[in-house]
Amino acid sequence: MLRNTALAAGALVMLGFAAAPAHADLKLCNNTESRVGVALGYKDKEGWATEGWWTIAPQKCMPLLKGDLIARYYYVFAVDYDKGGSWGGKSIMCTRDKVFTIRGIEDCEGRGYTKTGFFEVDTGEEKDWTVSLSGEKTTQGK
């Protein structure tokens, strides 16, 4: 009887693990030898937002957004803190030097922010995505 109870309890525990939802995030992996600072732009139900700065150590990954992704496109700007230079693009959004969350992408300078070019990340509407920074170029993938 005790053995059957233990087996039943074990089966319930296993079912609990099987029913747990999959963990999905937008992650950034720093595949360089430098520390990088990262800013993220996205559109949510309230409109456009930019956030920064996450500091990511060399050869490490970090989630920028936790949970299932709700948009197809996200925007990233990153700065190499140790060697200089940055990863950016043509999508203009607002940033500032200190930690920030900024609502809206219009009139950055008029609102006291810096106009910054972000590169676009197309997640293909996947719920989980990883962006990888390397020394020369930006790569991305599922």
GROMACS .gro file of N, CA and C in nm, residues 13-89:
model
  231
   13VAL      N    1   0.366   1.438  -0.918
   13VAL     CA    2   0.476   1.535  -0.926
   13VAL      C    3   0.524   1.546  -1.070
   14MET      N    4   0.541   1.434  -1.139
   14MET     CA    5   0.586   1.436  -1.277
   14MET      C    6   0.485   1.507  -1.366
   15LEU      N    7   0.356   1.487  -1.345
   15LEU     CA    8   0.255   1.557  -1.422
   15LEU      C    9   0.262   1.707  -1.399
   16GLY      N   10   0.290   1.748  -1.277
   16GLY     CA   11   0.304   1.889  -1.246
   16GLY      C   12   0.416   1.953  -1.326
   17PHE      N   13   0.527   1.882  -1.338
   17PHE     CA   14   0.638   1.935  -1.416
   17PHE      C   15   0.604   1.939  -1.564
   18ALA      N   16   0.534   1.838  -1.612
   18ALA     CA   17   0.499   1.833  -1.754
   18ALA      C   18   0.402   1.945  -1.791
   19ALA      N   19   0.318   1.986  -1.695
   19ALA     CA   20   0.217   2.088  -1.724
   19ALA      C   21   0.272   2.230  -1.711
   20ALA      N   22   0.394   2.244  -1.661
   20ALA     CA   23   0.452   2.377  -1.643
   20ALA      C   24   0.471   2.443  -1.779
   21PRO      N   25   0.439   2.573  -1.791
   21PRO     CA   26   0.453   2.641  -1.921
   21PRO      C   27   0.600   2.654  -1.960
   22ALA      N   28   0.624   2.657  -2.090
   22ALA     CA   29   0.761   2.676  -2.139
   22ALA      C   30   0.807   2.819  -2.107
   23HIS      N   31   0.935   2.834  -2.079
   23HIS     CA   32   0.991   2.965  -2.043
   23HIS      C   33   1.041   3.032  -2.170
   24ALA      N   34   0.987   3.149  -2.200
   24ALA     CA   35   1.027   3.222  -2.321
   24ALA      C   36   1.069   3.363  -2.284
   25ASP      N   37   1.172   3.414  -2.351
   25ASP     CA   38   1.225   3.546  -2.324
   25ASP      C   39   1.283   3.606  -2.452
   26LEU      N   40   1.313   3.735  -2.446
   26LEU     CA   41   1.401   3.798  -2.543
   26LEU      C   42   1.535   3.810  -2.472
   27LYS      N   43   1.635   3.737  -2.522
   27LYS     CA   44   1.767   3.735  -2.457
   27LYS      C   45   1.870   3.801  -2.548
   28LEU      N   46   1.975   3.853  -2.486
   28LEU     CA   47   2.088   3.904  -2.562
   28LEU      C   48   2.213   3.835  -2.511
   29CYS      N   49   2.290   3.779  -2.604
   29CYS     CA   50   2.417   3.714  -2.571
   29CYS      C   51   2.531   3.803  -2.620
   30ASN      N   52   2.622   3.830  -2.530
   30ASN     CA   53   2.740   3.910  -2.561
   30ASN      C   54   2.854   3.814  -2.593
   31ASN      N   55   2.878   3.791  -2.722
   31ASN     CA   56   2.984   3.699  -2.765
   31ASN      C   57   3.115   3.772  -2.793
   32THR      N   58   3.137   3.884  -2.724
   32THR     CA   59   3.261   3.960  -2.741
   32THR      C   60   3.348   3.942  -2.618
   33GLU      N   61   3.464   4.004  -2.621
   33GLU     CA   62   3.557   4.002  -2.507
   33GLU      C   63   3.540   4.126  -2.419
   34SER      N   64   3.439   4.208  -2.446
   34SER     CA   65   3.417   4.335  -2.374
   34SER      C   66   3.283   4.333  -2.302
   35ARG      N   67   3.272   4.419  -2.202
   35ARG     CA   68   3.140   4.445  -2.141
   35ARG      C   69   3.062   4.531  -2.238
   36VAL      N   70   2.933   4.504  -2.252
   36VAL     CA   71   2.849   4.585  -2.339
   36VAL      C   72   2.731   4.641  -2.261
   37GLY      N   73   2.688   4.761  -2.302
   37GLY     CA   74   2.567   4.822  -2.249
   37GLY      C   75   2.460   4.811  -2.355
   38VAL      N   76   2.339   4.771  -2.317
   38VAL     CA   77   2.234   4.743  -2.414
   38VAL      C   78   2.109   4.825  -2.382
   39ALA      N   79   2.050   4.882  -2.488
   39ALA     CA   80   1.920   4.949  -2.480
   39ALA      C   81   1.824   4.874  -2.572
   40LEU      N   82   1.697   4.871  -2.534
   40LEU     CA   83   1.596   4.797  -2.607
   40LEU      C   84   1.478   4.887  -2.640
   41GLY      N   85   1.428   4.878  -2.763
   41GLY     CA   86   1.308   4.949  -2.805
   41GLY      C   87   1.202   4.851  -2.848
   42TYR      N   88   1.076   4.883  -2.817
   42TYR     CA   89   0.967   4.794  -2.854
   42TYR      C   90   0.835   4.870  -2.850
   43LYS      N   91   0.734   4.810  -2.911
   43LYS     CA   92   0.599   4.866  -2.907
   43LYS      C   93   0.511   4.770  -2.829
   44ASP      N   94   0.442   4.822  -2.728
   44ASP     CA   95   0.349   4.741  -2.650
   44ASP      C   96   0.210   4.804  -2.658
   45LYS      N   97   0.119   4.760  -2.574
   45LYS     CA   98  -0.020   4.811  -2.582
   45LYS      C   99  -0.031   4.959  -2.550
   46GLU      N  100   0.071   5.016  -2.484
   46GLU     CA  101   0.071   5.159  -2.452
   46GLU      C  102   0.145   5.244  -2.555
   47GLY      N  103   0.207   5.181  -2.654
   47GLY     CA  104   0.282   5.253  -2.756
   47GLY      C  105   0.430   5.219  -2.752
   48TRP      N  106   0.511   5.308  -2.809
   48TRP     CA  107   0.657   5.285  -2.817
   48TRP      C  108   0.724   5.312  -2.684
   49ALA      N  109   0.826   5.231  -2.656
   49ALA     CA  110   0.906   5.249  -2.534
   49ALA      C  111   1.050   5.211  -2.564
   50THR      N  112   1.143   5.277  -2.496
   50THR     CA  113   1.283   5.234  -2.496
   50THR      C  114   1.327   5.223  -2.352
   51GLU      N  115   1.415   5.126  -2.328
   51GLU     CA  116   1.468   5.102  -2.194
   51GLU      C  117   1.617   5.074  -2.203
   52GLY      N  118   1.690   5.109  -2.101
   52GLY     CA  119   1.832   5.078  -2.094
   52GLY      C  120   1.884   5.117  -1.957
   53TRP      N  121   1.990   5.086  -1.917
   53TRP     CA  122   2.095   5.008  -1.980
   53TRP      C  123   2.115   4.879  -1.902
   54TRP      N  124   2.123   4.769  -1.976
   54TRP     CA  125   2.166   4.643  -1.918
   54TRP      C  126   2.315   4.632  -1.947
   55THR      N  127   2.393   4.594  -1.847
   55THR     CA  128   2.535   4.568  -1.868
   55THR      C  129   2.553   4.417  -1.873
   56ILE      N  130   2.611   4.370  -1.983
   56ILE     CA  131   2.628   4.227  -2.001
   56ILE      C  132   2.777   4.196  -2.013
   57ALA      N  133   2.824   4.108  -1.928
   57ALA     CA  134   2.965   4.070  -1.923
   57ALA      C  135   3.004   3.994  -2.050
   58PRO      N  136   3.135   3.989  -2.080
   58PRO     CA  137   3.181   3.913  -2.197
   58PRO      C  138   3.139   3.766  -2.188
   59GLN      N  139   3.098   3.712  -2.301
   59GLN     CA  140   3.063   3.570  -2.313
   59GLN      C  141   2.946   3.528  -2.223
   60LYS      N  142   2.855   3.621  -2.194
   60LYS     CA  143   2.738   3.593  -2.109
   60LYS      C  144   2.611   3.631  -2.183
   61CYS      N  145   2.498   3.575  -2.140
   61CYS     CA  146   2.366   3.606  -2.193
   61CYS      C  147   2.279   3.659  -2.081
   62MET      N  148   2.180   3.742  -2.117
   62MET     CA  149   2.090   3.799  -2.019
   62MET      C  150   1.953   3.822  -2.084
   63PRO      N  151   1.845   3.790  -2.010
   63PRO     CA  152   1.712   3.823  -2.064
   63PRO      C  153   1.687   3.974  -2.055
   64LEU      N  154   1.639   4.032  -2.165
   64LEU     CA  155   1.601   4.173  -2.166
   64LEU      C  156   1.452   4.187  -2.136
   65LEU      N  157   1.373   4.094  -2.188
   65LEU     CA  158   1.230   4.086  -2.158
   65LEU      C  159   1.200   3.943  -2.117
   66LYS      N  160   1.125   3.926  -2.010
   66LYS     CA  161   1.090   3.792  -1.963
   66LYS      C  162   0.947   3.758  -2.002
   67GLY      N  163   0.928   3.636  -2.045
   67GLY     CA  164   0.796   3.588  -2.085
   67GLY      C  165   0.781   3.585  -2.236
   68ASP      N  166   0.668   3.533  -2.281
   68ASP     CA  167   0.641   3.523  -2.424
   68ASP      C  168   0.647   3.660  -2.491
   69LEU      N  169   0.711   3.666  -2.606
   69LEU     CA  170   0.721   3.791  -2.680
   69LEU      C  171   0.586   3.823  -2.744
   70ILE      N  172   0.547   3.951  -2.741
   70ILE     CA  173   0.416   3.990  -2.791
   70ILE      C  174   0.424   4.064  -2.924
   71ALA      N  175   0.545   4.096  -2.969
   71ALA     CA  176   0.562   4.169  -3.095
   71ALA      C  177   0.654   4.089  -3.188
   72ARG      N  178   0.649   4.122  -3.314
   72ARG     CA  179   0.740   4.059  -3.409
   72ARG      C  180   0.874   4.131  -3.413
   73TYR      N  181   0.871   4.264  -3.400
   73TYR     CA  182   0.993   4.343  -3.413
   73TYR      C  183   1.033   4.406  -3.281
   74TYR      N  184   1.162   4.397  -3.251
   74TYR     CA  185   1.223   4.464  -3.136
   74TYR      C  186   1.345   4.539  -3.190
   75TYR      N  187   1.395   4.633  -3.114
   75TYR     CA  188   1.504   4.719  -3.161
   75TYR      C  189   1.611   4.726  -3.053
   76VAL      N  190   1.737   4.712  -3.097
   76VAL     CA  191   1.850   4.705  -3.004
   76VAL      C  192   1.957   4.805  -3.042
   77PHE      N  193   2.015   4.866  -2.941
   77PHE     CA  194   2.135   4.947  -2.955
   77PHE      C  195   2.230   4.901  -2.845
   78ALA      N  196   2.356   4.880  -2.880
   78ALA     CA  197   2.453   4.833  -2.781
   78ALA      C  198   2.584   4.909  -2.796
   79VAL      N  199   2.650   4.929  -2.683
   79VAL     CA  200   2.776   5.002  -2.677
   79VAL      C  201   2.883   4.911  -2.617
   80ASP      N  202   3.000   4.908  -2.679
   80ASP     CA  203   3.114   4.835  -2.626
   80ASP      C  204   3.181   4.924  -2.522
   81TYR      N  205   3.165   4.890  -2.395
   81TYR     CA  206   3.220   4.973  -2.287
   81TYR      C  207   3.372   4.969  -2.279
   82ASP      N  208   3.433   4.860  -2.322
   82ASP     CA  209   3.578   4.844  -2.304
   82ASP      C  210   3.660   4.888  -2.425
   83LYS      N  211   3.615   4.859  -2.544
   83LYS     CA  212   3.693   4.890  -2.665
   83LYS      C  213   3.635   5.003  -2.748
   84GLY      N  214   3.516   5.053  -2.710
   84GLY     CA  215   3.452   5.158  -2.787
   84GLY      C  216   3.373   5.101  -2.904
   85GLY      N  217   3.296   5.185  -2.967
   85GLY     CA  218   3.214   5.144  -3.079
   85GLY      C  219   3.076   5.101  -3.033
   86SER      N  220   2.989   5.072  -3.131
   86SER     CA  221   2.852   5.034  -3.097
   86SER      C  222   2.791   4.951  -3.208
   87TRP      N  223   2.677   4.890  -3.177
   87TRP     CA  224   2.593   4.820  -3.271
   87TRP      C  225   2.464   4.899  -3.279
   88GLY      N  226   2.432   4.950  -3.396
   88GLY     CA  227   2.312   5.030  -3.412
   88GLY      C  228   2.256   5.014  -3.552
   89GLY      N  229   2.157   5.097  -3.585
   89GLY     CA  230   2.094   5.088  -3.715
   89GLY      C  231   2.018   5.214  -3.748
   0.00000   0.00000   0.00000
